[in-house]
Short mmCIF file of C-alpha atoms and ligand atoms in Angstrom, two decimals:
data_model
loop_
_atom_site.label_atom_id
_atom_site.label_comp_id
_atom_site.label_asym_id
_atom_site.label_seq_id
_atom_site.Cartn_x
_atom_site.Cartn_y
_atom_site.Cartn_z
CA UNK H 2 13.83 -20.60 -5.86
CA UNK H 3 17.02 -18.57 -7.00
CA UNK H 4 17.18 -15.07 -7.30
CA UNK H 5 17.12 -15.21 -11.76
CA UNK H 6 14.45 -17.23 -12.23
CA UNK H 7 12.18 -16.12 -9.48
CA UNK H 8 12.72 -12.15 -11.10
CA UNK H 9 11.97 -13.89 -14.54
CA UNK H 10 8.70 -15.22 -13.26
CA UNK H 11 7.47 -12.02 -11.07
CA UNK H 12 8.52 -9.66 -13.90
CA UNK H 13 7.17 -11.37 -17.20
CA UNK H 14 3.48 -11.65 -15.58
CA UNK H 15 3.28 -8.36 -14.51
CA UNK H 16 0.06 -6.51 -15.99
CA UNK H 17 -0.53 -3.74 -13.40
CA UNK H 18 2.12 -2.42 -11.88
CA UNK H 19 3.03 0.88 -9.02
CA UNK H 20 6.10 2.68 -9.25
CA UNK H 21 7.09 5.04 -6.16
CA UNK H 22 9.49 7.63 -6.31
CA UNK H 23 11.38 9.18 -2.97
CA UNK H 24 12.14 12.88 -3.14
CA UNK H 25 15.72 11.94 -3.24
CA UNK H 26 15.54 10.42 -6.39
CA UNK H 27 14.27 13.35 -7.55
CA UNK H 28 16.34 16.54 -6.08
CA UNK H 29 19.49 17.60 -7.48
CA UNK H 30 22.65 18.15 -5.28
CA UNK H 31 21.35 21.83 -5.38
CA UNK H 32 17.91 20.54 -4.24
CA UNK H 33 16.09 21.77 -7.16
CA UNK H 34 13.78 19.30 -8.74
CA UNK H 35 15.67 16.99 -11.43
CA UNK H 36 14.31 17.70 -14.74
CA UNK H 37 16.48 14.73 -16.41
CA UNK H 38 15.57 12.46 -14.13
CA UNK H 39 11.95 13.30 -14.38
CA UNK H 40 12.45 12.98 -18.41
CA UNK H 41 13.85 9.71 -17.91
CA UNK H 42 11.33 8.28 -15.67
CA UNK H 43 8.43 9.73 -18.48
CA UNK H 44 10.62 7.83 -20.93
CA UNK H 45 10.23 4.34 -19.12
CA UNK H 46 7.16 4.63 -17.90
CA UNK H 47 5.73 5.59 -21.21
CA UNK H 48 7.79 2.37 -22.38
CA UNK H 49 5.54 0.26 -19.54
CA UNK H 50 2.62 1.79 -20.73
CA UNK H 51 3.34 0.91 -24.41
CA UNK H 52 3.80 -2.87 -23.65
CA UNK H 53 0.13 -2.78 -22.60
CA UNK H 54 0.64 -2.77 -18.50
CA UNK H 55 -1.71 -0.47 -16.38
CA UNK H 56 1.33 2.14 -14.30
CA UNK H 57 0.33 4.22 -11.61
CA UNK H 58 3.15 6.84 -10.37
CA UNK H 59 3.13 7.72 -6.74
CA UNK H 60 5.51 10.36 -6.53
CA UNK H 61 7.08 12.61 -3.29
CA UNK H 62 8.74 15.49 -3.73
CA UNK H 63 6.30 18.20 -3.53
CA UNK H 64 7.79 19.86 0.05
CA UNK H 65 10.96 19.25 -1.21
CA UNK H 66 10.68 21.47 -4.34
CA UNK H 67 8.60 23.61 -2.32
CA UNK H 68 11.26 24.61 0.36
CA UNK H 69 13.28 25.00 -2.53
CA UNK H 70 10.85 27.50 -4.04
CA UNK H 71 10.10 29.62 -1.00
CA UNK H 72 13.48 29.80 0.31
CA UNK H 73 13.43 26.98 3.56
CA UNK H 74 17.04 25.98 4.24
CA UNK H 75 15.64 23.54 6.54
CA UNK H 76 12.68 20.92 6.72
CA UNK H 77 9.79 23.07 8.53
CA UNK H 78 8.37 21.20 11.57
CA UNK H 79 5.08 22.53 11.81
CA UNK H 80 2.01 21.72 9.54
CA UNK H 81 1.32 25.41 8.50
CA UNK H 82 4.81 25.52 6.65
CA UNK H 83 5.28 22.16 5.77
CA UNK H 84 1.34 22.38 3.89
CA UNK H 85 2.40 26.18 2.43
CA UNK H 86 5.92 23.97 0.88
CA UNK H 87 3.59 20.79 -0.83
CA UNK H 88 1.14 23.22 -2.17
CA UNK H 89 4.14 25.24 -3.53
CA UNK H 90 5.86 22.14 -4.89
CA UNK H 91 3.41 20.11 -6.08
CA UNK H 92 2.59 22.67 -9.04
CA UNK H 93 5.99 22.55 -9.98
CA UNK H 94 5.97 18.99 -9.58
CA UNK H 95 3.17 17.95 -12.09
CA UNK H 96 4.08 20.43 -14.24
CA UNK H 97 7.58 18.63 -14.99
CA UNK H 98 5.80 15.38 -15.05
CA UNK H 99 3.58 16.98 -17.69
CA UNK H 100 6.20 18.46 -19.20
CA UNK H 101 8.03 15.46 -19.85
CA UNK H 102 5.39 13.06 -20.83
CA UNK H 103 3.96 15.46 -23.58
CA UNK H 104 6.62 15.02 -26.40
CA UNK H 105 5.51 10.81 -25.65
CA UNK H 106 2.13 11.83 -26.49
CA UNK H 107 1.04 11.17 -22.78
CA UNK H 108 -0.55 13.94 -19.88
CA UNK H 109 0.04 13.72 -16.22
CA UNK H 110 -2.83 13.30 -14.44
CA UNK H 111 -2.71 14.22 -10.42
CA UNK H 112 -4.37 12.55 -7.59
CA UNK H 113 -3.78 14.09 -4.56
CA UNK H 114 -5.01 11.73 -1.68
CA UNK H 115 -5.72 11.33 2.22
CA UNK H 116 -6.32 8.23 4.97
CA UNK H 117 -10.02 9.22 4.36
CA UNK H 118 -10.21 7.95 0.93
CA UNK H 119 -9.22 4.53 1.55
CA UNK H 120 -11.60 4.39 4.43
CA UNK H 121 -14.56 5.26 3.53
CA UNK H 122 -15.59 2.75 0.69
CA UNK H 123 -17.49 4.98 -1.64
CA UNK H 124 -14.09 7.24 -1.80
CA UNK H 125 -12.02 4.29 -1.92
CA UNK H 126 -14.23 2.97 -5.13
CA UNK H 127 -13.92 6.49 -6.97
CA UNK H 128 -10.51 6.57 -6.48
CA UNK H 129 -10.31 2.99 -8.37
CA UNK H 130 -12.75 4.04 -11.02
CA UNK H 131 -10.53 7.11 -11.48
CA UNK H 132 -7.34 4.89 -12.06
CA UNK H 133 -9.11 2.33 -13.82
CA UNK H 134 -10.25 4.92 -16.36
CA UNK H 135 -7.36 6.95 -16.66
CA UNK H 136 -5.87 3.90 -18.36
CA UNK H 137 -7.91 4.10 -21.28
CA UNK H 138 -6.56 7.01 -21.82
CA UNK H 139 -3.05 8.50 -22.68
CA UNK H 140 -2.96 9.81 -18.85
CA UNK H 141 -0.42 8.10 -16.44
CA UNK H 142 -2.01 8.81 -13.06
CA UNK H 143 0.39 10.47 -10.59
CA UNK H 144 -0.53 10.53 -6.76
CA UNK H 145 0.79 12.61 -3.72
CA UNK H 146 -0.69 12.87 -0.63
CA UNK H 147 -3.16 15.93 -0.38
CA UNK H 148 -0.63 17.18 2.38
CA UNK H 149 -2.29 20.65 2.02
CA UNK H 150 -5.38 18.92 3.98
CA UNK H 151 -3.79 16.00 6.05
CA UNK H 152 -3.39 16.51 9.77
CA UNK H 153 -2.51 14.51 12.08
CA UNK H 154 -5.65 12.44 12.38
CA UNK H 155 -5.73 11.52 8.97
CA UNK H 156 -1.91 11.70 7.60
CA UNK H 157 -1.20 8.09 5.73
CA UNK H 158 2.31 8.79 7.01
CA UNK H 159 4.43 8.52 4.26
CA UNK H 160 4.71 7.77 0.31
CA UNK H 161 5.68 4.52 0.96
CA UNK H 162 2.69 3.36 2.64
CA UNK H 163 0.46 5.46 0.67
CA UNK H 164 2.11 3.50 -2.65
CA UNK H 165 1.25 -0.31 -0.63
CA UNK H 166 -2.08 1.26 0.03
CA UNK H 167 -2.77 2.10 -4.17
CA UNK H 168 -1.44 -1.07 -4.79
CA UNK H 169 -3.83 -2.80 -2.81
CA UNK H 170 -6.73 -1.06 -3.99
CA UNK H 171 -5.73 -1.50 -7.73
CA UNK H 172 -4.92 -4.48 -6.85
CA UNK H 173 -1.32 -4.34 -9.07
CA UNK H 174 1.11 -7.39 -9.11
CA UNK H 175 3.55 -5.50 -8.96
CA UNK H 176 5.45 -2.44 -6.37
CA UNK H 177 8.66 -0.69 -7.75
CA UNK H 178 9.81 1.48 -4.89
CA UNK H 179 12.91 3.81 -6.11
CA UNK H 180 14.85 5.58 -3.31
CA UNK H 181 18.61 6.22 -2.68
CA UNK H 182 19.41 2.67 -1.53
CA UNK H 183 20.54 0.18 -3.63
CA UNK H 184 18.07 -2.26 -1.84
CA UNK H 185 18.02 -3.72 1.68
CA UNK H 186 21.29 -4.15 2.94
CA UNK H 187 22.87 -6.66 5.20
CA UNK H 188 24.15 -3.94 7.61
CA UNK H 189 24.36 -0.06 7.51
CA UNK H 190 24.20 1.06 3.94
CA UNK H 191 27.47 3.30 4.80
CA UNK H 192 29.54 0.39 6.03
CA UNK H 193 31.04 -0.90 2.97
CA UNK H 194 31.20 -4.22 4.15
CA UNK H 195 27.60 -4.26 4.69
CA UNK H 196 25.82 -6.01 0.50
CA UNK H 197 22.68 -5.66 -0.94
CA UNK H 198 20.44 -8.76 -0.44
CA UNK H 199 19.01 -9.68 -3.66
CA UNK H 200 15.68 -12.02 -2.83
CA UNK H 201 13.54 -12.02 0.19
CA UNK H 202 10.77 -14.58 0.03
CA UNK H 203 9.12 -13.48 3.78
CA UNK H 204 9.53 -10.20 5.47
CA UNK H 205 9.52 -11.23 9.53
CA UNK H 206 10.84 -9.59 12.69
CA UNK H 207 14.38 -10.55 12.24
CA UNK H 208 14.35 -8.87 9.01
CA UNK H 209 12.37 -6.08 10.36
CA UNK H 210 15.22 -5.29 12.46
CA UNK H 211 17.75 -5.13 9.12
CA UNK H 212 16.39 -2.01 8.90
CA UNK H 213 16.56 1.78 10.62
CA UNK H 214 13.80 4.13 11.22
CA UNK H 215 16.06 6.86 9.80
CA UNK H 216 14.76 9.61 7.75
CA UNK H 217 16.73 11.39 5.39
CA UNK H 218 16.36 15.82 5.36
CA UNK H 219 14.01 16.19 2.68
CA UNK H 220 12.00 12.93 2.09
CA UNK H 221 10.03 11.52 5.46
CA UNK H 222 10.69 7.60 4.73
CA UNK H 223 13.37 5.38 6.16
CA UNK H 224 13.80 1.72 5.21
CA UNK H 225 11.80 0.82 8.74
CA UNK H 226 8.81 2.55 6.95
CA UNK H 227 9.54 0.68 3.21
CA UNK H 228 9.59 -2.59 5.19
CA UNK H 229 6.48 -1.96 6.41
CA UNK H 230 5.24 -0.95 3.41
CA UNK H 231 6.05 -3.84 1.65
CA UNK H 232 4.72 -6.19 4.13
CA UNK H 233 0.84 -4.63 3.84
CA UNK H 234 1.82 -5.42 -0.07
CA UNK H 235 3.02 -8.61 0.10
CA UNK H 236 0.74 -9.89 2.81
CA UNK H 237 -1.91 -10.04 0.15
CA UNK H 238 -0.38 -11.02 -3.01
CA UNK H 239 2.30 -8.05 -4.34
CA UNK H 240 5.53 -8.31 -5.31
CA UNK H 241 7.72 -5.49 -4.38
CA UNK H 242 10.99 -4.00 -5.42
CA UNK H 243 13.15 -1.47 -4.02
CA UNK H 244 16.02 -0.34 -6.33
CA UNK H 245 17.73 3.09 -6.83
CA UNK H 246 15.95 5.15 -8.51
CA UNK H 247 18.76 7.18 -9.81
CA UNK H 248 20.44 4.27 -12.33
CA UNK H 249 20.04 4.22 -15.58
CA UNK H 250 17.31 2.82 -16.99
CA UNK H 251 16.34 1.27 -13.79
CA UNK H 252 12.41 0.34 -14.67
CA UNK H 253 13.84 -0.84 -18.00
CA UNK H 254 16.11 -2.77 -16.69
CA UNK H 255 14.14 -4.47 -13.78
CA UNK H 256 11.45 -5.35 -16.06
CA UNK H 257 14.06 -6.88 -18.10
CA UNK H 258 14.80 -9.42 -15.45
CA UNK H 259 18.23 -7.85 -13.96
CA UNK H 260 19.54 -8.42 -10.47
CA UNK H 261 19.17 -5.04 -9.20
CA UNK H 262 17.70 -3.59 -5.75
CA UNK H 263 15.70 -6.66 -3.54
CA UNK H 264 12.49 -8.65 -4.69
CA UNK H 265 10.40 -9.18 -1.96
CA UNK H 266 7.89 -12.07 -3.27
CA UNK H 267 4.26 -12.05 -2.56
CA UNK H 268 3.52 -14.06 0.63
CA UNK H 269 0.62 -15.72 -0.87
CA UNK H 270 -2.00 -16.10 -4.24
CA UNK H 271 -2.95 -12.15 -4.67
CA UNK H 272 -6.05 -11.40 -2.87
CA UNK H 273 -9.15 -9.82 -4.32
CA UNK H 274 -9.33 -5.84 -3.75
CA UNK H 275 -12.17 -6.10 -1.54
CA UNK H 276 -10.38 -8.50 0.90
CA UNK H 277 -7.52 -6.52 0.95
CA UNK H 278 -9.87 -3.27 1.75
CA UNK H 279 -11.32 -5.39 4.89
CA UNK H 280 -7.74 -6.85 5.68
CA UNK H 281 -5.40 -3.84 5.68
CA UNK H 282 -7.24 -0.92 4.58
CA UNK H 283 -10.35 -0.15 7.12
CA UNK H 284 -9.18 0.10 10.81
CA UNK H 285 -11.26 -2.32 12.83
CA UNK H 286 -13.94 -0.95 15.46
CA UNK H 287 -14.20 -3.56 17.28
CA UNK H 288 -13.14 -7.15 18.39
CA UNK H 289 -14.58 -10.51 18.49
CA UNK H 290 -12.73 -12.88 21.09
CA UNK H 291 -13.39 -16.42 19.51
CA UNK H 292 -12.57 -20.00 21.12
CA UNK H 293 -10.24 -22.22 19.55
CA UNK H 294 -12.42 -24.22 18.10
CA UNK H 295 -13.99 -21.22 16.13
CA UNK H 296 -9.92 -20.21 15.38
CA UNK H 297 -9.45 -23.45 13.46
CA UNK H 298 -12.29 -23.56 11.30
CA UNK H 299 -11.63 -20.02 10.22
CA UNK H 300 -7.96 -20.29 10.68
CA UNK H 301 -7.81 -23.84 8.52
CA UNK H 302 -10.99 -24.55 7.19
CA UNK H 303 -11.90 -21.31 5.90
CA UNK H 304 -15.40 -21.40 7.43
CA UNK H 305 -17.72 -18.56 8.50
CA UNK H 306 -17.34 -17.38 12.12
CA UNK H 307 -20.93 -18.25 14.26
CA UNK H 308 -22.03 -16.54 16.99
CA UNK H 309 -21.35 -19.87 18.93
CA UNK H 310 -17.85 -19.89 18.90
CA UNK H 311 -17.41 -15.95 20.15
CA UNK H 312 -16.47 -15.55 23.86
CA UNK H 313 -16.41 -11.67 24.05
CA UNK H 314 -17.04 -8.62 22.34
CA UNK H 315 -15.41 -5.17 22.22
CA UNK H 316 -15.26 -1.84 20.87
CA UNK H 317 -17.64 -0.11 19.19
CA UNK H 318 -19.21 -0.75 15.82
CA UNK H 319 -22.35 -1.18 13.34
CA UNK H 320 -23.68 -3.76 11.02
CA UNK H 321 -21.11 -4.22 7.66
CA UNK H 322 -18.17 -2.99 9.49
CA UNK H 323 -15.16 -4.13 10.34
CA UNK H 324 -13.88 -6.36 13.30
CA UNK H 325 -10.78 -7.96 14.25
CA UNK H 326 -10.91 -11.54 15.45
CA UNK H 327 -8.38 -12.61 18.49
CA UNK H 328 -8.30 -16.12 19.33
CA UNK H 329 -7.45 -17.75 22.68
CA UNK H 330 -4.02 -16.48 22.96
CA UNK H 331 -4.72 -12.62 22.40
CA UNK H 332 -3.57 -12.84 19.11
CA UNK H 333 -5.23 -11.09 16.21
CA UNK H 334 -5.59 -13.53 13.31
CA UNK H 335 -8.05 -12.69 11.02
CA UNK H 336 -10.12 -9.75 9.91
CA UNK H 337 -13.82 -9.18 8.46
CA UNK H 338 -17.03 -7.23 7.83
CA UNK H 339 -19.61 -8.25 10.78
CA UNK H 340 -23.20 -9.18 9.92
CA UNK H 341 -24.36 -7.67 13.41
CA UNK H 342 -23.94 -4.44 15.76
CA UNK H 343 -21.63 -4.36 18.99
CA UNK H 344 -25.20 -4.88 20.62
CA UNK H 345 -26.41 -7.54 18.86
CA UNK H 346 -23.28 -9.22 18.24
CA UNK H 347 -22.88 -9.21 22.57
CA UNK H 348 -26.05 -10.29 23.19
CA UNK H 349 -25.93 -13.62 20.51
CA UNK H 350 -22.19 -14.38 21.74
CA UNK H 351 -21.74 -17.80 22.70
CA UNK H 352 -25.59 -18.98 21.46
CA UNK H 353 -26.42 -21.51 19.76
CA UNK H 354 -28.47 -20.62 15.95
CA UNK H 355 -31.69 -22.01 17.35
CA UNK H 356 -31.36 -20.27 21.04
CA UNK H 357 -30.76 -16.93 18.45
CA UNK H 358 -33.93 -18.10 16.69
CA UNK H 359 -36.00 -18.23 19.79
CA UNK H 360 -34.78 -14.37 21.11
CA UNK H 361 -34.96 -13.06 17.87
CA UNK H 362 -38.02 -14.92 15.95
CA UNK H 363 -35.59 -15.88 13.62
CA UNK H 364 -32.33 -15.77 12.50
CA UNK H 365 -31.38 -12.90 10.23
CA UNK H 366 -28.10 -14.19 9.31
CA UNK H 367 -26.54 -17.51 10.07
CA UNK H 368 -23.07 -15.98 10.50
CA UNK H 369 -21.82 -13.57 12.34
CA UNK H 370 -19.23 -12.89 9.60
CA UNK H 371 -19.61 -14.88 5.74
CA UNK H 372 -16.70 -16.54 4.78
CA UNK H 373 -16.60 -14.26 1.93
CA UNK H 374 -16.21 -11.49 3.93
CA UNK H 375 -13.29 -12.90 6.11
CA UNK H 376 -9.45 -12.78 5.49
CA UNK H 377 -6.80 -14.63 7.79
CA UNK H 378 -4.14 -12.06 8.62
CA UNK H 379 -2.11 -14.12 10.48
N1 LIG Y 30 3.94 13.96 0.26
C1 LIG Y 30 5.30 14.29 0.51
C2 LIG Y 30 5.87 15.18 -0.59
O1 LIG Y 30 5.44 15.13 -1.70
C3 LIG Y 30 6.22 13.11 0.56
C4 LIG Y 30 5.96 12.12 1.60
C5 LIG Y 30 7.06 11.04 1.58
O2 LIG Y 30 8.15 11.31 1.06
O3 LIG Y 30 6.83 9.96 2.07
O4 LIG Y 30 6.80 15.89 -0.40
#
């Protein structure tokens, strides 16, 4: 597919889109927040919104503004400091947003989340509800990570992956990531020889290693961590773009089709939300080592998985959560919601339904995962 037509095609069907801003888009050279680049973005998203798409901002740049605020010279390395900076920032932050969308007849309206909303499923549906009803409303929905509560334990990381995550749960068709790069590049961005690469139809390992893990002083993300991100995206059905975020016009003019930044295409038809939840949102507690035979037909037939075709059992987990499945060569292949406890699950492995029928006086579920609640990762 060339690079034109496949942009035509991604952009023009495009009815729920996420837009991610780095900090750097958004600092000045003086490192105060950039109020005309924050009126700009209003501007265009306010456009998106007008043409009857569903936006969602995801926007950094809350410890940036707040070490700007209180004085830091340098990035603080401990939580205490980096949390007092984001809760400074972030105020300032929305308020521009605000600010800006107001005289558009829009409001900003903040969602500050953690890991723990995506996990837990009742969190992870009121954040959707939340989004889904903010767009009946003049409201474009703006999310940070609640850094003023994230440790360690439950950090998402960075904006990037937070943005694949909020596409996923949405699910949107589309990811607009704006940074400071004009896209992936062939080589180091700084090497002038080195050229932007326009299309990507599959992220893999070689690509992976296109790309540094370096950070840049204010923001956290390098393109290591967008690459990532836009695997969990496209994995499941998203497109993604990253472009800089400081041209003009730049959602304008990549909705309009032009070759800016890279398109990474979707790997495959976009998934339902609540297979991507299972898939790439809930960490599995446990695995179920399955023979080959049980690989294929879940692998190529889309079956169930029974109890007959499980060799092993591990972890630690409960009835409706999730398990990885590893086939006969270690590999992880497939994720889903298990019909039985660790217990249960170990003690049916290998049986036969009417052997499970006899021990149990019947079978309480044929499956030890529904097809329904199964997704092939790999
Ligand atoms: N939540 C951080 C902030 O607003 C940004 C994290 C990131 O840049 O990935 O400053």
């Amino acid at each position: 597919m060339s690079s034109a037509s496949s942009r035509r095609s991604v952009f023009d069907s495009v009815r729920t889109l996420v837009v991610k801003v780095g900090t750097n888009v958004l600092s000045r050279s003086d490192d105060q927040l950039d109020p005309a680049r924050i009126s700009s973005l209003a501007e265009q998203l306010h456009r998106l919104v007008q043409t009857g798409r569903k936006v969602v901002l995801v926007s950094s740049g809350a410890i940036g503004a707040g070490m700007t605020l209180l004085g830091l010279k340098k990035r603080p390395t401990d939580l205490s400091h980096l949390q007092a900076a984001a809760a400074t920032g972030q105020a300032h932050l929305i308020h521009l947003y605000d600010v800006h969308l107001r005289p558009h007849g829009y409001h900003a309206a903040q969602l500050l989340l953690t890991a723990n909303d995506f996990k837990t499923r009742a969190r992870y549906l009121n954040v959707r509800n939340t989004l889904l009803t903010l767009a009946e409303y003049p409201a474009i929905p703006i999310i940070n990570e609640n850094d003023t509560v994230s440790t360690e334990e439950i950090k998402l990381g960075d904006n990037d992956r937070l943005a694949a995550m909020v596409a996923n749960l949405l699910p949107a068709d589309l990811l607009i990531v704006l940074s400071v790069v004009d896209g992936l590049m062939t080589g180091d961005p700084s090497d002038p020889a080195s050229h932007r690469v326009p299309l990507v139809e599959r992220v893999d390992a070689s690509l992976l290693s296109l790309a540094t893990a370096s950070k840049s002083s204010r923001g956290t993300g390098g393109m290591r961590s967008k690459l990532e991100a836009v695997r969990t995206a496209t994995a499941v059905g998203t497109n993604v773009v990253i472009a800089d975020g400081r041209q003009d016009r730049i959602l304008d003019r990549l909705m309009e089709g032009e070759d800016l930044g890279t398109l990474f295409l979707a790997e495959q038809e976009a998934l339902p939300a609540w297979k991507r939840w299972i898939a790439y949102t809930m960490p599995p507690k446990g695995r179920l080592i399955v023979d080959a035979g049980a690989s294929r037909a879940v692998r190529e037939h889309g079956r169930s998985l029974l109890a007959i075709g499980v060799t092993a059992v591990e972890g630690v987990f409960d009835k409706g959560e999730v398990v990885a499945l590893i086939g006969p060569d270690g590999q992880e292949f497939a994720r889903g919601l298990s019909n039985y406890d660790v217990t249960t699950a170990r003690s049916i492995a290998g049986q036969r339904s009417e052997e499970i029928g006899r021990v149990f006086g019947g079978i309480p579920y044929e499956e030890v995962i529904h097809r329904d609640n199964l997704v092939v990762t790999n």
